[in-house]
């Protein structure tokens, strides 16, 4: 079955880089996503990567995908206090119409 | 488009009462999802619809929960009777028809408190 795992908490100092990790079990993933949830708000898509890519960069965000190890990471460079939020990884699977979400990682940025 | 719209944003009700949560998906999206978020269980998929038809309701916790989608622009999630353990944030999301990329767009959520 589909199992997406993340660590629950991460704290970093402002200006440092943050790396949020995610592992998944289904090898038929087609797209993998990172969503951000700010306090009191819904989930917003940050970025996504197609499963045949191994890296995608978008300004301060870098997504790395190791398909062999089924490992996905999100690196945020120069982390700001406004980056404090819960970050969810999710996967879509060939033949399925819904996304499978991880538990979310709560990122706290210390000024 | 205004995005996925949910109402109410907050709901406080007494145990045993009926609760109805509402969702308006993004126009043109073929899929609609209901999720529940709690501290203990994270984000759980309750049910999803394709073209107004329920496809997978295996995440609905009990018979007290029901969901309908009478047309392409409206869905409801009903809890009757409500219990304190139903307290959570309920999200609605919609997604366009795509073969491989199933990006979902989320509403702001309804925070339900059952006392």
Coordinates of C-alpha atoms in Angstrom, one line a residue:
Chain A
X1 CA 0.0 0.0 0.0
X2 CA 0.9 3.6 -0.1
X3 CA 2.9 4.9 2.9
X4 CA 4.4 8.3 3.0
X5 CA 6.6 9.2 6.0
X6 CA 8.1 12.4 7.3
X7 CA 9.7 13.5 10.6
X8 CA 7.3 15.6 12.6
X9 CA 9.5 18.5 13.7
X10 CA 12.4 20.6 12.4
X11 CA 13.9 23.7 13.9
X12 CA 16.4 25.9 12.2
X13 CA 17.9 29.4 12.7
X14 CA 16.9 32.2 10.4
X15 CA 19.3 32.4 7.5
X16 CA 20.3 28.7 7.6
X17 CA 19.2 26.1 5.1
X18 CA 16.3 23.7 6.0
X19 CA 16.1 20.2 4.7
X20 CA 12.8 18.4 5.0
X21 CA 12.8 14.7 4.2
X22 CA 10.2 12.3 3.0
X23 CA 10.1 8.6 2.2
X24 CA 7.5 6.7 0.3
X25 CA 6.9 3.1 -0.5
X26 CA 5.0 2.9 -3.8
X27 CA 7.4 2.6 -6.8
X28 CA 4.6 3.6 -9.3
X29 CA 4.6 7.2 -8.2
X30 CA 4.2 9.6 -11.1
X31 CA 4.5 13.0 -9.4
X32 CA 5.7 14.0 -6.0
X33 CA 4.6 17.2 -4.3
X34 CA 5.5 19.6 -1.5
X35 CA 2.6 21.5 0.1
X36 CA 2.9 24.2 2.7
X37 CA 0.3 24.8 5.4
X38 CA 0.5 28.1 7.3
X39 CA -1.3 28.4 10.7
X40 CA -5.1 28.5 10.2
X41 CA -4.9 28.0 6.5
X42 CA -5.3 25.3 3.9
X43 CA -2.5 23.5 2.1
X44 CA -0.9 25.3 -0.8
X45 CA 1.2 23.7 -3.4
X46 CA 4.8 24.8 -3.3
X47 CA 6.4 22.7 -6.0
X48 CA 6.3 19.3 -7.6
X49 CA 8.6 17.0 -9.4
X50 CA 7.9 14.4 -12.1
X51 CA 9.2 11.0 -11.1
X52 CA 11.7 10.7 -14.0
X53 CA 13.5 13.8 -12.7
X54 CA 16.1 13.8 -9.9
X55 CA 16.2 17.5 -9.1
X56 CA 14.2 20.6 -9.5
X57 CA 15.1 24.1 -8.4
X58 CA 12.7 27.0 -7.9
X59 CA 14.3 30.2 -6.4
X60 CA 15.1 29.2 -2.7
X61 CA 13.5 25.8 -3.1
X62 CA 15.4 22.7 -4.3
X63 CA 13.7 19.3 -4.6
X64 CA 15.8 16.2 -4.7
X65 CA 14.4 12.8 -5.7
X66 CA 16.2 9.5 -5.2
X67 CA 13.8 7.1 -6.9
X68 CA 16.0 4.1 -6.0
X69 CA 15.7 4.8 -2.3
X70 CA 12.2 6.3 -2.6
X71 CA 13.4 9.4 -0.9
X72 CA 12.3 13.0 -1.5
X73 CA 13.7 16.1 0.1
X74 CA 12.9 19.8 0.1
X75 CA 15.7 22.2 0.8
X76 CA 14.9 25.8 1.6
X77 CA 17.9 28.1 1.3
X78 CA 18.2 31.2 3.5
X79 CA 15.2 30.2 5.7
X80 CA 13.1 33.1 6.9
X81 CA 10.6 33.4 9.7
X82 CA 7.8 33.4 7.2
X83 CA 8.8 29.9 6.2
X84 CA 7.6 28.6 9.5
X85 CA 4.7 26.2 8.7
X86 CA 3.9 22.6 8.2
X87 CA 5.3 21.0 5.1
X88 CA 3.6 18.0 3.6
X89 CA 5.0 15.7 0.9
X90 CA 2.5 13.8 -1.2
X91 CA 2.6 11.4 -4.1
X92 CA 0.3 10.6 -7.0
X93 CA 0.3 7.0 -8.2
X94 CA -0.4 5.7 -11.6
X95 CA -4.0 4.5 -11.8
X96 CA -5.1 6.4 -8.7
X97 CA -6.9 9.7 -8.7
X98 CA -6.1 10.9 -5.2
X99 CA -2.9 12.1 -3.5
X100 CA -1.3 10.3 -0.6
X101 CA 0.0 12.6 2.0
X102 CA 2.7 12.3 4.6
X103 CA 2.1 13.3 8.2
X104 CA 3.7 16.7 7.7
X105 CA 6.8 18.3 9.2
X106 CA 6.4 21.3 11.4
X107 CA 9.2 23.7 10.5
X108 CA 10.1 26.3 13.2
X109 CA 12.4 29.1 12.2
X110 CA 14.2 30.7 15.2
X111 CA 15.0 34.4 14.7
Chain B
X1 CA -11.6 31.8 -10.0
X2 CA -11.8 32.4 -6.2
X3 CA -10.4 29.0 -5.4
X4 CA -12.1 26.3 -3.3
X5 CA -14.6 27.8 -1.0
X6 CA -15.6 26.2 2.3
X7 CA -18.2 27.2 4.8
X8 CA -18.4 27.8 7.6
X9 CA -14.8 28.6 8.6
X10 CA -15.6 27.7 12.2
X11 CA -18.3 25.6 13.7
X12 CA -18.9 24.9 17.4
X13 CA -21.7 22.5 18.2
X14 CA -23.0 20.3 21.0
X15 CA -22.6 16.6 21.0
X16 CA -25.5 14.9 19.3
X17 CA -26.2 17.7 17.0
X18 CA -26.1 17.5 13.2
X19 CA -23.3 19.3 11.5
X20 CA -23.1 20.1 7.8
X21 CA -20.0 21.4 6.1
X22 CA -20.1 22.9 2.6
X23 CA -17.7 23.1 -0.3
X24 CA -17.7 24.8 -3.6
X25 CA -14.9 23.4 -5.8
X26 CA -13.0 25.3 -8.5
X27 CA -15.1 25.5 -11.7
X28 CA -14.1 22.8 -14.2
X29 CA -12.5 20.5 -11.8
X30 CA -13.7 16.9 -12.1
X31 CA -12.5 15.6 -8.7
X32 CA -13.5 16.7 -5.2
X33 CA -11.9 15.4 -2.0
X34 CA -12.8 15.7 1.6
X35 CA -10.0 15.5 4.2
X36 CA -9.8 15.6 7.9
X37 CA -6.8 16.9 9.9
X38 CA -6.1 16.2 13.5
X39 CA -3.0 16.4 15.6
X40 CA -3.1 12.7 16.3
X41 CA -3.8 11.3 12.9
X42 CA -2.5 14.0 10.5
X43 CA -4.3 14.5 7.2
X44 CA -6.8 11.7 6.3
X45 CA -8.7 11.3 3.1
X46 CA -12.4 10.7 3.9
X47 CA -14.0 10.4 0.5
X48 CA -13.6 11.6 -3.1
X49 CA -15.9 12.2 -6.0
X50 CA -15.3 12.1 -9.8
X51 CA -17.9 14.0 -11.9
X52 CA -20.2 14.1 -8.8
X53 CA -20.1 10.4 -8.2
X54 CA -18.5 9.0 -5.0
X55 CA -15.5 6.9 -6.0
X56 CA -13.9 5.9 -2.7
X57 CA -15.5 6.4 0.7
X58 CA -13.3 3.9 2.5
X59 CA -11.9 6.7 4.7
X60 CA -15.3 7.7 6.1
X61 CA -14.9 6.8 9.8
X62 CA -18.5 5.7 10.6
X63 CA -22.0 5.7 9.4
X64 CA -22.5 8.9 11.2
X65 CA -20.6 10.6 8.3
X66 CA -22.1 11.1 4.9
X67 CA -21.1 13.1 1.9
X68 CA -23.0 14.2 -1.2
X69 CA -22.3 16.1 -4.4
X70 CA -25.6 17.0 -6.0
X71 CA -23.9 19.0 -8.8
X72 CA -20.5 20.0 -10.1
X73 CA -20.4 23.1 -8.0
X74 CA -21.4 21.9 -4.5
X75 CA -20.7 19.2 -2.0
X76 CA -21.6 18.6 1.6
X77 CA -20.1 16.6 4.4
X78 CA -22.6 15.8 7.1
X79 CA -22.0 14.3 10.6
X80 CA -25.1 13.1 12.5
X81 CA -25.0 12.8 15.4
X82 CA -21.7 14.6 16.1
X83 CA -19.3 13.5 18.9
X84 CA -16.4 15.3 20.6
X85 CA -13.9 13.0 18.8
X86 CA -15.1 14.5 15.5
X87 CA -13.4 17.8 16.4
X88 CA -10.9 18.5 13.7
X89 CA -10.2 20.7 10.7
X90 CA -12.1 19.5 7.6
X91 CA -10.6 20.4 4.2
X92 CA -12.2 20.2 0.8
X93 CA -10.0 20.0 -2.2
X94 CA -10.6 19.8 -6.0
X95 CA -8.5 18.7 -8.9
X96 CA -8.8 18.9 -12.7
X97 CA -8.8 15.8 -14.8
X98 CA -5.2 14.9 -15.7
X99 CA -3.8 11.6 -16.5
X100 CA -0.7 11.6 -14.3
X101 CA -0.6 14.9 -12.4
X102 CA -3.3 15.0 -9.7
X103 CA -2.4 18.3 -8.1
X104 CA -5.1 19.2 -5.6
X105 CA -6.2 22.7 -4.7
X106 CA -7.4 23.1 -1.1
X107 CA -9.9 25.3 0.6
X108 CA -9.2 27.1 3.8
X109 CA -10.9 24.4 5.9
X110 CA -13.7 24.3 8.5
X111 CA -12.6 24.0 12.1
X112 CA -15.2 21.9 13.9
X113 CA -15.4 21.8 17.6
X114 CA -17.9 19.4 19.2
X115 CA -18.4 20.1 22.9

